[in-house]
Coordinates of C-alpha atoms and ligand atoms in Angstrom, one line a residue:
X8 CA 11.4 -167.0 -85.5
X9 CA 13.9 -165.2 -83.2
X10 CA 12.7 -161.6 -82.4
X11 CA 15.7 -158.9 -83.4
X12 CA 15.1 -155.8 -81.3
X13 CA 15.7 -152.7 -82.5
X14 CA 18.7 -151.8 -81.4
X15 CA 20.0 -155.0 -82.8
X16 CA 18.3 -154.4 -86.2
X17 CA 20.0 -151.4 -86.7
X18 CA 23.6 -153.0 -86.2
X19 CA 22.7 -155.2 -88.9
X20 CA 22.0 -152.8 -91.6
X21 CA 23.8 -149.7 -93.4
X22 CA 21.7 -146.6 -93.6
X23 CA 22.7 -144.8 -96.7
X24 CA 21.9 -141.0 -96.0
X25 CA 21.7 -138.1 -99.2
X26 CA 24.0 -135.4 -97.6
X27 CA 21.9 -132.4 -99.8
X28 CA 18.5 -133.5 -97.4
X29 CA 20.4 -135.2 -94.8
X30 CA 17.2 -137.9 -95.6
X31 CA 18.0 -141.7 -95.4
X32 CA 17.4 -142.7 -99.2
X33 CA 18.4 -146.9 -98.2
X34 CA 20.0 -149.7 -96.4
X35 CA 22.1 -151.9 -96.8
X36 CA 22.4 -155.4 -94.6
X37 CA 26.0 -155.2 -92.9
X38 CA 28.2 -158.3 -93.2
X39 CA 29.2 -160.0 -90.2
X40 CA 32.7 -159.3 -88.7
X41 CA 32.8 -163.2 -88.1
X42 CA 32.3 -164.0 -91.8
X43 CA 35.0 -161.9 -93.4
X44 CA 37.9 -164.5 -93.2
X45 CA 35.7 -167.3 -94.6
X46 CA 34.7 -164.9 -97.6
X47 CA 38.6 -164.4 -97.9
X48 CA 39.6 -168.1 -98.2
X49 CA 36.8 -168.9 -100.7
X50 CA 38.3 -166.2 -102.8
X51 CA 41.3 -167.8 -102.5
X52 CA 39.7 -171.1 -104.1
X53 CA 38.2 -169.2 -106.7
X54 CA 41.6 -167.4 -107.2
X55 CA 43.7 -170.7 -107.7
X56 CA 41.7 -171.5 -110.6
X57 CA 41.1 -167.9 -111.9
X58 CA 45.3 -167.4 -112.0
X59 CA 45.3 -170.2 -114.5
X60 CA 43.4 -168.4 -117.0
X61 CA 44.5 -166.2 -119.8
X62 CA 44.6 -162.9 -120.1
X63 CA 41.8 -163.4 -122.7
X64 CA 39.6 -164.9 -120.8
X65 CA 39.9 -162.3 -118.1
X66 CA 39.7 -159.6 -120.5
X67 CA 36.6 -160.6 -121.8
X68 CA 34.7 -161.4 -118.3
X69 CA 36.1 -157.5 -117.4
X70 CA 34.7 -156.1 -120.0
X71 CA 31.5 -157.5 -119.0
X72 CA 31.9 -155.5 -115.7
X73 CA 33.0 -152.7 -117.8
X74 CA 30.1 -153.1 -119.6
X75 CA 27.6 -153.2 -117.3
X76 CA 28.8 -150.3 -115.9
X77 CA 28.7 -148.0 -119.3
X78 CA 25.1 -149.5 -119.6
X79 CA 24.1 -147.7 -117.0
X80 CA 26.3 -144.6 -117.0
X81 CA 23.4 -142.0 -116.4
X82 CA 22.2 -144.3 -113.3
X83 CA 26.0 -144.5 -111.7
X84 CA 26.0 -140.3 -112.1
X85 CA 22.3 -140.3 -110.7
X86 CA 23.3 -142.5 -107.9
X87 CA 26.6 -140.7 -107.2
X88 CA 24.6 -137.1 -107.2
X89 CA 21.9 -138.7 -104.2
X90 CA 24.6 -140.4 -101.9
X91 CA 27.9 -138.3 -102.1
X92 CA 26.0 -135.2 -103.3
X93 CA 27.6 -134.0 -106.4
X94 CA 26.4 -132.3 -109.8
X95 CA 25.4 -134.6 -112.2
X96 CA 27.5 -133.7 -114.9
X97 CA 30.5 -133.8 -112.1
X98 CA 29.4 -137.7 -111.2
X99 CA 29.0 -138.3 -114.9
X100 CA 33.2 -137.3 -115.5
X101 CA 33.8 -140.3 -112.8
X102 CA 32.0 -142.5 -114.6
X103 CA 33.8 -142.1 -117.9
X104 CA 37.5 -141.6 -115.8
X105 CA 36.1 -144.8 -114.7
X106 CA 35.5 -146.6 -117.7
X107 CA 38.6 -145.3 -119.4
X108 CA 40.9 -146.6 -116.6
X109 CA 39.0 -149.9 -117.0
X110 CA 39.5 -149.9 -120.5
X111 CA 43.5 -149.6 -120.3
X112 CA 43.8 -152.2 -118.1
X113 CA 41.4 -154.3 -120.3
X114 CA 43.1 -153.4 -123.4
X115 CA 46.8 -152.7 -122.5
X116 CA 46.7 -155.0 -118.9
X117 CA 48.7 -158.2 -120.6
X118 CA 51.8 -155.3 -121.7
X119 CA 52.5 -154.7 -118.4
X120 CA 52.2 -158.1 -117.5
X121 CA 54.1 -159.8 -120.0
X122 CA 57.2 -161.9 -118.7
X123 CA 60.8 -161.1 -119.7
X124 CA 64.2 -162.9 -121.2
X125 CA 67.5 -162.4 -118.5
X126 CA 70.1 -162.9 -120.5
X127 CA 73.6 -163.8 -118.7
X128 CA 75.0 -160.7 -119.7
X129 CA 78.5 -159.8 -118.5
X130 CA 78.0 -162.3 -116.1
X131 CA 78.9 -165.1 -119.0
X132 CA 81.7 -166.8 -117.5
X133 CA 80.6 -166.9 -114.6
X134 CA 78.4 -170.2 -116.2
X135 CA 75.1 -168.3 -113.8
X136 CA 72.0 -169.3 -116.7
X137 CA 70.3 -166.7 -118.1
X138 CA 66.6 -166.6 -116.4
X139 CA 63.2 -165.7 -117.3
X140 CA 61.4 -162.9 -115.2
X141 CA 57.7 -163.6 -115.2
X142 CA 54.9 -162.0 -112.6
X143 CA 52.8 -164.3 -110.4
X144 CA 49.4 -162.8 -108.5
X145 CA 49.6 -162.3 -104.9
X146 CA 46.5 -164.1 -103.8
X147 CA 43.6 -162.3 -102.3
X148 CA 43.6 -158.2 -102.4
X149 CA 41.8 -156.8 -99.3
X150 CA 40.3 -153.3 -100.8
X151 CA 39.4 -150.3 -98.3
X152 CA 37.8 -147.9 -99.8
X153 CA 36.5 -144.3 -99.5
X154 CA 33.6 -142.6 -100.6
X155 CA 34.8 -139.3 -102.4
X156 CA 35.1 -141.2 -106.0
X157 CA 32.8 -144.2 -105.3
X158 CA 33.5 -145.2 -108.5
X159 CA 36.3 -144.3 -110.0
X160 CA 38.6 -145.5 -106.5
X161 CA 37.4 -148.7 -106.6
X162 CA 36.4 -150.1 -109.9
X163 CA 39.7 -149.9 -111.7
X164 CA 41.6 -151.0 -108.9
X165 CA 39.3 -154.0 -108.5
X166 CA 39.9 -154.4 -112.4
X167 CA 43.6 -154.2 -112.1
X168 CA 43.9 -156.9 -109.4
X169 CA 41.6 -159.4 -111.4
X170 CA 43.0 -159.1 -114.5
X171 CA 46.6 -159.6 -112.4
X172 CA 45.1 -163.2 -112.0
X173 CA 43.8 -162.3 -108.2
X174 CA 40.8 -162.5 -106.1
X175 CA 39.3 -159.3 -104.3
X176 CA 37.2 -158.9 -101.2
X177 CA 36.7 -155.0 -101.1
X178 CA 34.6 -152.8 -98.7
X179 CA 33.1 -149.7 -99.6
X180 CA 32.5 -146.7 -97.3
X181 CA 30.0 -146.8 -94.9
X182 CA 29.1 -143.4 -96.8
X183 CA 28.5 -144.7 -100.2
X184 CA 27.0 -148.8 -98.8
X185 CA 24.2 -147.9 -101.8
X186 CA 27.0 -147.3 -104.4
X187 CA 29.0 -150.1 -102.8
X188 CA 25.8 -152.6 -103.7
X189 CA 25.5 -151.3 -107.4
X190 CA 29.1 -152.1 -108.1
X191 CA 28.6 -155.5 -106.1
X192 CA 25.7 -156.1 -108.9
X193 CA 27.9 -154.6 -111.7
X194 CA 30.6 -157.3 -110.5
X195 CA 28.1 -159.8 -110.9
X196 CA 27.1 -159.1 -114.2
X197 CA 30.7 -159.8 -114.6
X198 CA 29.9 -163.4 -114.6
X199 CA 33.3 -164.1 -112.7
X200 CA 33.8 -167.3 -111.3
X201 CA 31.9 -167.8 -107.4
X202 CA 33.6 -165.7 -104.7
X203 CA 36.4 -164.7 -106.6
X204 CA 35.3 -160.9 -106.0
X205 CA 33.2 -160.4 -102.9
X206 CA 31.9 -156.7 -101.6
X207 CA 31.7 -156.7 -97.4
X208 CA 29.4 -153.6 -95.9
X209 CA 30.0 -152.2 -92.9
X210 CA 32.1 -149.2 -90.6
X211 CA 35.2 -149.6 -89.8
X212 CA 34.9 -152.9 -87.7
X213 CA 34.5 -154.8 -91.0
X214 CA 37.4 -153.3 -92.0
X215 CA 39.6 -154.2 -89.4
X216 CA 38.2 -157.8 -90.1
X217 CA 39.1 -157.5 -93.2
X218 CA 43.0 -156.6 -91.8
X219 CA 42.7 -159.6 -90.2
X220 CA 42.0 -162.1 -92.1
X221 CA 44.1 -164.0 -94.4
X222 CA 44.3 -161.7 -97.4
X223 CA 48.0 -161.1 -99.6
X224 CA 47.7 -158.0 -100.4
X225 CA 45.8 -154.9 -99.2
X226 CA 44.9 -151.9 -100.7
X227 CA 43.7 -148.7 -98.3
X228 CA 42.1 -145.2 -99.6
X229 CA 41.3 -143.2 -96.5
X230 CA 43.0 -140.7 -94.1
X231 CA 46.1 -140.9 -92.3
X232 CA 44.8 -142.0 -89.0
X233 CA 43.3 -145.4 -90.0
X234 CA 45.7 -146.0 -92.9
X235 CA 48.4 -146.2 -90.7
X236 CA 46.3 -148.5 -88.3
X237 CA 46.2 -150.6 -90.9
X238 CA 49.0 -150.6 -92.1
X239 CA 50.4 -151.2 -88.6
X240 CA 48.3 -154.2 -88.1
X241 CA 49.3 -155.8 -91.7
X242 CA 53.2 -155.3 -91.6
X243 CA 53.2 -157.8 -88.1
X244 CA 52.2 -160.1 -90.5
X245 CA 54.8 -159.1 -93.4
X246 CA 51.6 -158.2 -95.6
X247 CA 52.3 -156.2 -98.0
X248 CA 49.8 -152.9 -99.0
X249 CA 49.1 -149.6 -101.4
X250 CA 48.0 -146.8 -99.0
X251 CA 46.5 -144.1 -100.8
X252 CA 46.4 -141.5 -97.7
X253 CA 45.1 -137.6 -97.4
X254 CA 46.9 -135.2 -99.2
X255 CA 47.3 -131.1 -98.7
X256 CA 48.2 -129.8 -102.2
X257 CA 50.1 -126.7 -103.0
X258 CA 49.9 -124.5 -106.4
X259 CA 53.0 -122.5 -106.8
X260 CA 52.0 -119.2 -108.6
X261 CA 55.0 -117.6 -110.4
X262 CA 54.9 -113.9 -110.8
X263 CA 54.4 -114.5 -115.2
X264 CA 50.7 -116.8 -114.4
X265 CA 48.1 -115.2 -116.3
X266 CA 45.5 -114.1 -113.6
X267 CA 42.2 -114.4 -115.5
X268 CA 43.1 -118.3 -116.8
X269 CA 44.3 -119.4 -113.6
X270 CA 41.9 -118.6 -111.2
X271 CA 39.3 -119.9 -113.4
X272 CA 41.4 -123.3 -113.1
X273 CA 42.2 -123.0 -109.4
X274 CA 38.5 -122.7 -108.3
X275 CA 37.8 -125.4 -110.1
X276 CA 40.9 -127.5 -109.0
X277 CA 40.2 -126.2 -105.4
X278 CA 36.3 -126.7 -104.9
X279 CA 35.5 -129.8 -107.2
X280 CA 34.1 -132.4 -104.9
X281 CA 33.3 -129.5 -102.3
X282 CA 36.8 -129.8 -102.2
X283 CA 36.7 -133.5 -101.3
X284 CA 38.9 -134.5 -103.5
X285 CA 42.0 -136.4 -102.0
X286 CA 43.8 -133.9 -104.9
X287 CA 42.1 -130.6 -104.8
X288 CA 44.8 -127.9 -104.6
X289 CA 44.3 -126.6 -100.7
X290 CA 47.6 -124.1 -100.7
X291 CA 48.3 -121.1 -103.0
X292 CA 51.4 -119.8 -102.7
X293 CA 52.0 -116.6 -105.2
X294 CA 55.1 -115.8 -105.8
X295 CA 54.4 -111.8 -105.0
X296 CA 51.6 -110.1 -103.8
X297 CA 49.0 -112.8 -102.8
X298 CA 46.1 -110.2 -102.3
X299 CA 45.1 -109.7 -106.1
X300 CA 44.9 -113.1 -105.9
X301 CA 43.2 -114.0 -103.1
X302 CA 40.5 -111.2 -104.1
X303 CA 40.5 -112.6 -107.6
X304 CA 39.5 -116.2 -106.1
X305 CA 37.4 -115.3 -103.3
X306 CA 35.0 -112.8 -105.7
X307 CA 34.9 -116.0 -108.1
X308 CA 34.2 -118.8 -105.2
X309 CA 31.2 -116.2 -104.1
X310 CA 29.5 -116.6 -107.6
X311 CA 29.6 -120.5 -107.3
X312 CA 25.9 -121.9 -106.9
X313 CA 26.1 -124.0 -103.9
X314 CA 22.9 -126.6 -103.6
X315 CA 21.2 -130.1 -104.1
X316 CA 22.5 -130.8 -107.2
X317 CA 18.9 -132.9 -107.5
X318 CA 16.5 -130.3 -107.6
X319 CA 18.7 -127.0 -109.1
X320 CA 21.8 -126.4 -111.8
X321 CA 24.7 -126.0 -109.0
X322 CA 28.2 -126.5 -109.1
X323 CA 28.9 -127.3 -105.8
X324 CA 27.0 -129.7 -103.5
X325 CA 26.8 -130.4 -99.8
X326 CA 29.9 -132.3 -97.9
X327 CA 29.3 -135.9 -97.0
X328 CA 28.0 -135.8 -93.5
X329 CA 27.0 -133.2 -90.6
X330 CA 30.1 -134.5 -88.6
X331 CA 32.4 -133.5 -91.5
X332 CA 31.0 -130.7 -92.0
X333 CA 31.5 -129.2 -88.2
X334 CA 35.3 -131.0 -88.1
X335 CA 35.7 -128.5 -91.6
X336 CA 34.0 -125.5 -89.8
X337 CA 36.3 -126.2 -86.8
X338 CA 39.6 -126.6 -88.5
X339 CA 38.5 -123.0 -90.1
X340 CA 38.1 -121.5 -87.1
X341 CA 40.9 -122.7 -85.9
X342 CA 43.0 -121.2 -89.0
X343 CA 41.4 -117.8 -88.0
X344 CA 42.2 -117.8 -84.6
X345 CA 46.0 -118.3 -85.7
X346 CA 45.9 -115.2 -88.0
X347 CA 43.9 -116.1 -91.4
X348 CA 41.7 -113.6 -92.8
X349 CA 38.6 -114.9 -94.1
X350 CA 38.2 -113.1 -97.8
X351 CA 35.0 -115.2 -98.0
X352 CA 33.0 -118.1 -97.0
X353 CA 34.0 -119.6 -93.7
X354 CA 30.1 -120.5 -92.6
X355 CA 27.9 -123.6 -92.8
X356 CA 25.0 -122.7 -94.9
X357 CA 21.2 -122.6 -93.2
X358 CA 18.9 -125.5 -94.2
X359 CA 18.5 -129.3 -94.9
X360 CA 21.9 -131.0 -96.0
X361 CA 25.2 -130.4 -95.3
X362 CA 26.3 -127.1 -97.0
X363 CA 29.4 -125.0 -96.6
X364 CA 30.1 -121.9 -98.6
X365 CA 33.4 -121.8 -100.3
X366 CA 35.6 -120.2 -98.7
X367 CA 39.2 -118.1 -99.4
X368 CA 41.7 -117.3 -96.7
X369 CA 44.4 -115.3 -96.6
X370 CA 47.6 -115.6 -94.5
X371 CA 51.0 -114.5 -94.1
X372 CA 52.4 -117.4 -91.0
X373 CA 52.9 -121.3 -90.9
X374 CA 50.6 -121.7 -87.9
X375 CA 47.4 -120.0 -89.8
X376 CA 48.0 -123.1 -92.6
X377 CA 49.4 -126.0 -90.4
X378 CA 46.3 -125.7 -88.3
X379 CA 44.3 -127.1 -91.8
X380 CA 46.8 -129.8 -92.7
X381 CA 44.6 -132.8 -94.2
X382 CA 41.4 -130.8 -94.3
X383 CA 38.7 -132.3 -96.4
X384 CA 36.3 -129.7 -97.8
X385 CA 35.9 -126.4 -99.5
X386 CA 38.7 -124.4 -98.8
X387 CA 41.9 -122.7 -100.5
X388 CA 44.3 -120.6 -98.2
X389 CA 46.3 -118.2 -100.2
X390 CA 49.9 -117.1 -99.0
X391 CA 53.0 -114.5 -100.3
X392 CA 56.3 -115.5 -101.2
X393 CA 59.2 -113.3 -102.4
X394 CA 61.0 -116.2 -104.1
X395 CA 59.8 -119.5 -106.0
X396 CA 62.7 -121.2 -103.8
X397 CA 60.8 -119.6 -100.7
X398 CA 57.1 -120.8 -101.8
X399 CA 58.6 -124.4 -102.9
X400 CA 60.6 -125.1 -99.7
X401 CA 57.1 -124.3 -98.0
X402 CA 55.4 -126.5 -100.4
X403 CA 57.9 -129.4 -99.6
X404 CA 58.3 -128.5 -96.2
X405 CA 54.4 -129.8 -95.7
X406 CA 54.1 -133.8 -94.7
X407 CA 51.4 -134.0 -97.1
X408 CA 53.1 -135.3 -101.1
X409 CA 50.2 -136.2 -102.7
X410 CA 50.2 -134.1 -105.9
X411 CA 51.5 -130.4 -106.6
X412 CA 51.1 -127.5 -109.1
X413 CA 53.2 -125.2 -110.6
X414 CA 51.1 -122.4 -112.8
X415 CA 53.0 -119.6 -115.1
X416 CA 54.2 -119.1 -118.7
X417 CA 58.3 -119.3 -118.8
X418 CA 58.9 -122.5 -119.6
X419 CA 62.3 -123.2 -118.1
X420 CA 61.2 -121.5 -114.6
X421 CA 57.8 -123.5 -114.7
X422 CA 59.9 -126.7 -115.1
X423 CA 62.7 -125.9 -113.0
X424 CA 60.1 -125.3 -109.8
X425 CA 58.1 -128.6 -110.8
X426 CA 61.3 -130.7 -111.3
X427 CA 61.9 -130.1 -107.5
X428 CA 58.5 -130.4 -105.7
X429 CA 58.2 -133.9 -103.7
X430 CA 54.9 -135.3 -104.5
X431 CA 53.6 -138.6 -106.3
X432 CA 52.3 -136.3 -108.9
X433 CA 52.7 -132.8 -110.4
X434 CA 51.3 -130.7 -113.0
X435 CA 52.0 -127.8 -114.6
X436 CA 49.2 -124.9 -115.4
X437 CA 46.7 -127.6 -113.9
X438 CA 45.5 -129.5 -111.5
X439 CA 43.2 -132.6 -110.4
X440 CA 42.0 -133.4 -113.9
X441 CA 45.8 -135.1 -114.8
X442 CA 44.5 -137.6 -112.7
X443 CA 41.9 -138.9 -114.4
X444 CA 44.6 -139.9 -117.6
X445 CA 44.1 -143.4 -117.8
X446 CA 48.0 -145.3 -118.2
X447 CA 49.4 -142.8 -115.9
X448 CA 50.0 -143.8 -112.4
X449 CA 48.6 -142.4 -109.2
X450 CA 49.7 -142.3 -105.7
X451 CA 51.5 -140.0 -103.3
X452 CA 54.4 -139.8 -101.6
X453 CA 56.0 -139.1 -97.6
X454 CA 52.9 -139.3 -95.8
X455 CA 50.3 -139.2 -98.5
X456 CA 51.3 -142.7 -98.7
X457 CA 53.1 -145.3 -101.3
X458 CA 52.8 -147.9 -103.7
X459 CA 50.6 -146.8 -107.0
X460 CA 47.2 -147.5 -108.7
X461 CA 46.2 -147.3 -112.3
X462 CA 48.4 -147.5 -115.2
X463 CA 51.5 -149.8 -115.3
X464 CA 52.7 -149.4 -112.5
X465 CA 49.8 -150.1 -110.9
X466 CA 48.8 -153.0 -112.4
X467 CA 51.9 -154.2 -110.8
X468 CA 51.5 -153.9 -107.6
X469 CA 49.0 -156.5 -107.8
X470 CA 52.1 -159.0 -109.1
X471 CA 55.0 -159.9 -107.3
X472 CA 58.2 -161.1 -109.6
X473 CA 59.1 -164.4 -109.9
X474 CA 62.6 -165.3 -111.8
X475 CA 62.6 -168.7 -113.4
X476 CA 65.8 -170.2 -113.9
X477 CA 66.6 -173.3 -115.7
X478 CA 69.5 -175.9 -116.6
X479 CA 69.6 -179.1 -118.7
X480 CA 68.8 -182.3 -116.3
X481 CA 72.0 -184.0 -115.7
X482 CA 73.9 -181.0 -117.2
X483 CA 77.0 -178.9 -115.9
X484 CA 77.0 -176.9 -112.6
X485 CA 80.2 -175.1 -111.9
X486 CA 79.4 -175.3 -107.9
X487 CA 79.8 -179.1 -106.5
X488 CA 81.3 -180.5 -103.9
X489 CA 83.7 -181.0 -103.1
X490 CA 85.3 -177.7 -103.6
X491 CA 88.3 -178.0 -106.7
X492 CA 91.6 -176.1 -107.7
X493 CA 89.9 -175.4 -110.7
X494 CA 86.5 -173.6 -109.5
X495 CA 88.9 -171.5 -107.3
X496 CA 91.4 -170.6 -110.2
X497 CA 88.1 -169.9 -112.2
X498 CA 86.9 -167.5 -110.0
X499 CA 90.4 -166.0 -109.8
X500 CA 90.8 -165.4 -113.2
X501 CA 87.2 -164.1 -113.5
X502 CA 87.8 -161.5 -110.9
X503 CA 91.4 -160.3 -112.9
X504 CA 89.2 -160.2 -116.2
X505 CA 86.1 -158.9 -115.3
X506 CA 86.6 -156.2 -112.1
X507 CA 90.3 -155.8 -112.9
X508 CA 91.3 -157.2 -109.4
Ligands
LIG609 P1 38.6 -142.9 -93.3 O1 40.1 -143.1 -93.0 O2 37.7 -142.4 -92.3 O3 37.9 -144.2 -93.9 C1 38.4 -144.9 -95.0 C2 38.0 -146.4 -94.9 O4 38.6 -147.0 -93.8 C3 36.5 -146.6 -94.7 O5 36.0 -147.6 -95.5 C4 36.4 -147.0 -93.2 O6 35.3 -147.8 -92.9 C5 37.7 -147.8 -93.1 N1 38.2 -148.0 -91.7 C6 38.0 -147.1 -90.7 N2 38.7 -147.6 -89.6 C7 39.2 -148.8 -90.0 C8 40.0 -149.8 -89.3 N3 40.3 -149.7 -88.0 N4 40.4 -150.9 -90.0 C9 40.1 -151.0 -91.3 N5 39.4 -150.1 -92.0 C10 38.9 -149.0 -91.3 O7 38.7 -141.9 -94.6 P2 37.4 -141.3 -95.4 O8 36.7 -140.3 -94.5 O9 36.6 -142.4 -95.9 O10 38.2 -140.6 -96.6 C11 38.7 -139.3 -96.5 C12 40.2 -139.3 -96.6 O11 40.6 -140.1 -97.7 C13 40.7 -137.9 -96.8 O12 41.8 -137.7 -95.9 C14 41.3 -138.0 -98.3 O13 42.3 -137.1 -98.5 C15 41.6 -139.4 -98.4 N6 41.6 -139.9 -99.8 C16 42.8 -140.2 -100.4 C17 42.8 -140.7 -101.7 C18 44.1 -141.1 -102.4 O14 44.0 -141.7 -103.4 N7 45.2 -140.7 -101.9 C19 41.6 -140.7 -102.4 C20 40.4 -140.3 -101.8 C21 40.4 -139.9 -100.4

């Protein structure tokens, strides 16, 4: 037997860390970059096959991924809580967001799906057939994947491309290679045909293999940096892709909000996830005085428990690695340095894991904000306006379109502000949990990226359209040569009749 030395051993496996102990709780075995492509085209076999099913048939071997996932729902929200680090009863909400959006798709998939009569419409004497508009699967869907909903980002999108009549090779994060395996078993219960869906570990190498190889479709969750790497490297081969990229989410506060309510649901909105949440709301802009506001928060994010969510009730656990953790401190710092005022938090908590108290700023200039554009943990900075139109041309003035918030009681105002925020989604006197709804799409927009998952839209975007047109063998065609008088006298009068030429 060959020996593997050490250093070599360790580039073959995944080491899955807990980020509230910082202790290494398993390990995965990495695929090889070399094998990637080869896992690709036997998806594609299986795929070929698999397109030919019916909706039926794919229903019923989803539901037995479903399934085995709901089986097990207290284990998914135990396993989430020891890799990612989050309360329990906060890992427990993915798993049912997760097995509702698996349920549309299971339920409601062959709606969306379901092909369509063209008639000829005014188009009639032209002698053009009417058509049939029907969607085909793409292929193979190369899935990226994140690690802030383990869950919840990656098994309804893996759904929605199966039940599309497609094959998936998917990698998880290199942060979550554990939860990455227990879907990979969860897929297997599904009892789908060989190599149709196919998990691949590793960092980002096995990603870019995955870019490379001969996939339709791809699918990236991640920041802006390496989704527009891949991006890049897919468009020089015309393959199309769904980037779901970082966002920086504004709450516009009119001066009518009630305080007490919407704090409550702006902590929450802001600091779920440790504020890992590609949709946590990161800007508050109060139309008014900001200061009640930001006191009202900052007293509120004090009182939050912050702990391993394993061994005490908290409501707030550690953020997913040491090396996020001191990017965060530094982009904090870096805030301050431009003007913020720290109302509280702003420190990395003493001990095992990777804690960070949850922390308010205040601020009154562009730089003290633009400095945390596309931060990723527990923070909210909190900034004055005199108008609405003031705080929403901030708002909009951001890169960042991911989602957007508009809190207050009159109706019309409330409305008239969220009718003209650019984001993929926006909610009024809430945020974050409007996600979760189950047909509604999800997605972002400018740089937080484009194309949708979830819902009907983006069940489609695993489908491309295909019109079928069709005319009776040996039957008229009004265009044969050679050109006539009459086709040309036909297309005159059709012109005078129909566009008044
Ligand atoms: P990341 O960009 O570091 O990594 C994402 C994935 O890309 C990982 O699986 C990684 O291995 C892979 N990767 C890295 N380099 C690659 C390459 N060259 N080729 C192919 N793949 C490569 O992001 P992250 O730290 O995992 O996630 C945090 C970010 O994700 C935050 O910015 C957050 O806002 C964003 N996010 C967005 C959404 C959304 O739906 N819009 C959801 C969750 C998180």
């Amino acid at each position: 037997m060959a020996m593997t030395s050490e250093s070599e051993a360790s580039t073959q496996v995944l080491a899955a860390r807990n980020p509230a102990t910082g202790e290494v709780i398993g390990t995965v075995r990495k695929t090889l970059r070399e094998d990637v492509a080869g896992l690709v085209q036997r998806a594609r076999q299986a795929q070929v096959v698999w397109s030919q099913t019916s909706f039926r048939d794919r229903s019923a071997a989803l539901d037995r991924f479903k399934l085995a996932i709901a089986r097990d729902a207290e284990g998914w929200a135990r396993a989430v809580r020891d890799e990612i680090g989050k309360p329990f009863g906060e890992a427990l909400a993915e798993v049912v967001s997760t097995l509702d959006a698996m349920r549309w798709t299971i339920r409601k998939g062959h709606q969306a799906l379901r092909g369509t009569s063209i008639g000829p419409g005014h188009q009639l004497a032209l002698l053009v057939p009417g058509a049939r508009q029907i969607w085909r699967p793409y292929g193979v869907v190369g899935m990226i994947g994140t690690w802030n909903y383990p869950l919840f980002l990656n098994a309804p999108t893996i759904t929605q491309a199966v039940f599309a009549g497609n094959g998936v090779v998917w990698k998880p994060s290199e942060h979550a290679p554990l939860l990455g395996q227990k879907l990979d078993e969860a897929i297997a219960a599904a009892g789908f045909p060989d190599g149709l869906v196919v998990t691949v570990q590793g960092e980002g190498d096995v990603g870019q293999a995955l870019v490379e190889s001969p996939i339709d479709k791809g699918l990236f969750t991640g920041g802006i940096q390496n989704g527009r790497h891949v991006l890049t490297e897919l468009a020089k081969r015309g393959i199309p892709a769904i980037a779901e990229l970082s966002g920086f989410d504004a709450a516009i506060v009119l001066p009518d909000a009630p305080r007490e309510s919407a704090v409550n649901a702006l902590l929450w909105a802001g600091f779920v996830g440790v504020g890992q949440t590609c949709v946590a709301v990161k800007r508050v802009y109060v139309v008014g005085d900001p200061l009640p506001w930001a006191e009202a928060l900052g007293s509120r994010a004090k009182e939050l428990r912050v702990g391993n969510p394993a061994s005490e009730p908290v409501d707030i656990g550690p953020l997913i690695s040491e090396m996020a953790r001191s990017r965060f401190d530094q982009t904090v710092r870096r805030s301050e340095a431009a003007g913020a005022r720290l109302v509280t938090g702003g420190r990395a908590l003493p001990g095992h894991g990777w804690f960070y108290a949850p922390t308010v700023l205040l601020a009154d200039n562009d730089e003290a904000e633009s400095v945390l554009e596309g931060c990723f943990g527990p923070l909210m900075i909190v900034r004055g306006f005199a108008t609405a139109d003031e705080a929403l041309a901030a708002a909009n003035r951001s890169q960042y379109a991911l989602a957007a918030s508009v809190w207050g009681r009159d109706r019309h105002e409330v409305n008239r502000v969220a009718s003209r925020l650019d984001a993929g989604m926006v909610t009024i006197n809430d945020a974050v949990t409007p996600s979760a709804l189950a047909s509604a799409p999800f997605g972002g927009a400018k740089a937080s990226g484009f194309g949708r998952t979830r819902g009907v839209l983006g069940l489609r975007e695993f489908v491309y359209s295909q019109t079928v047109q069709s005319r009776s063998p040996g039957g008229f065609r009004p265009h044969l040569f050679p050109y006539s008088d009459r086709i040309i006298k036909l297309l005159k009068t059709y012109v005078k009749w129909f566009h008044g030429g």
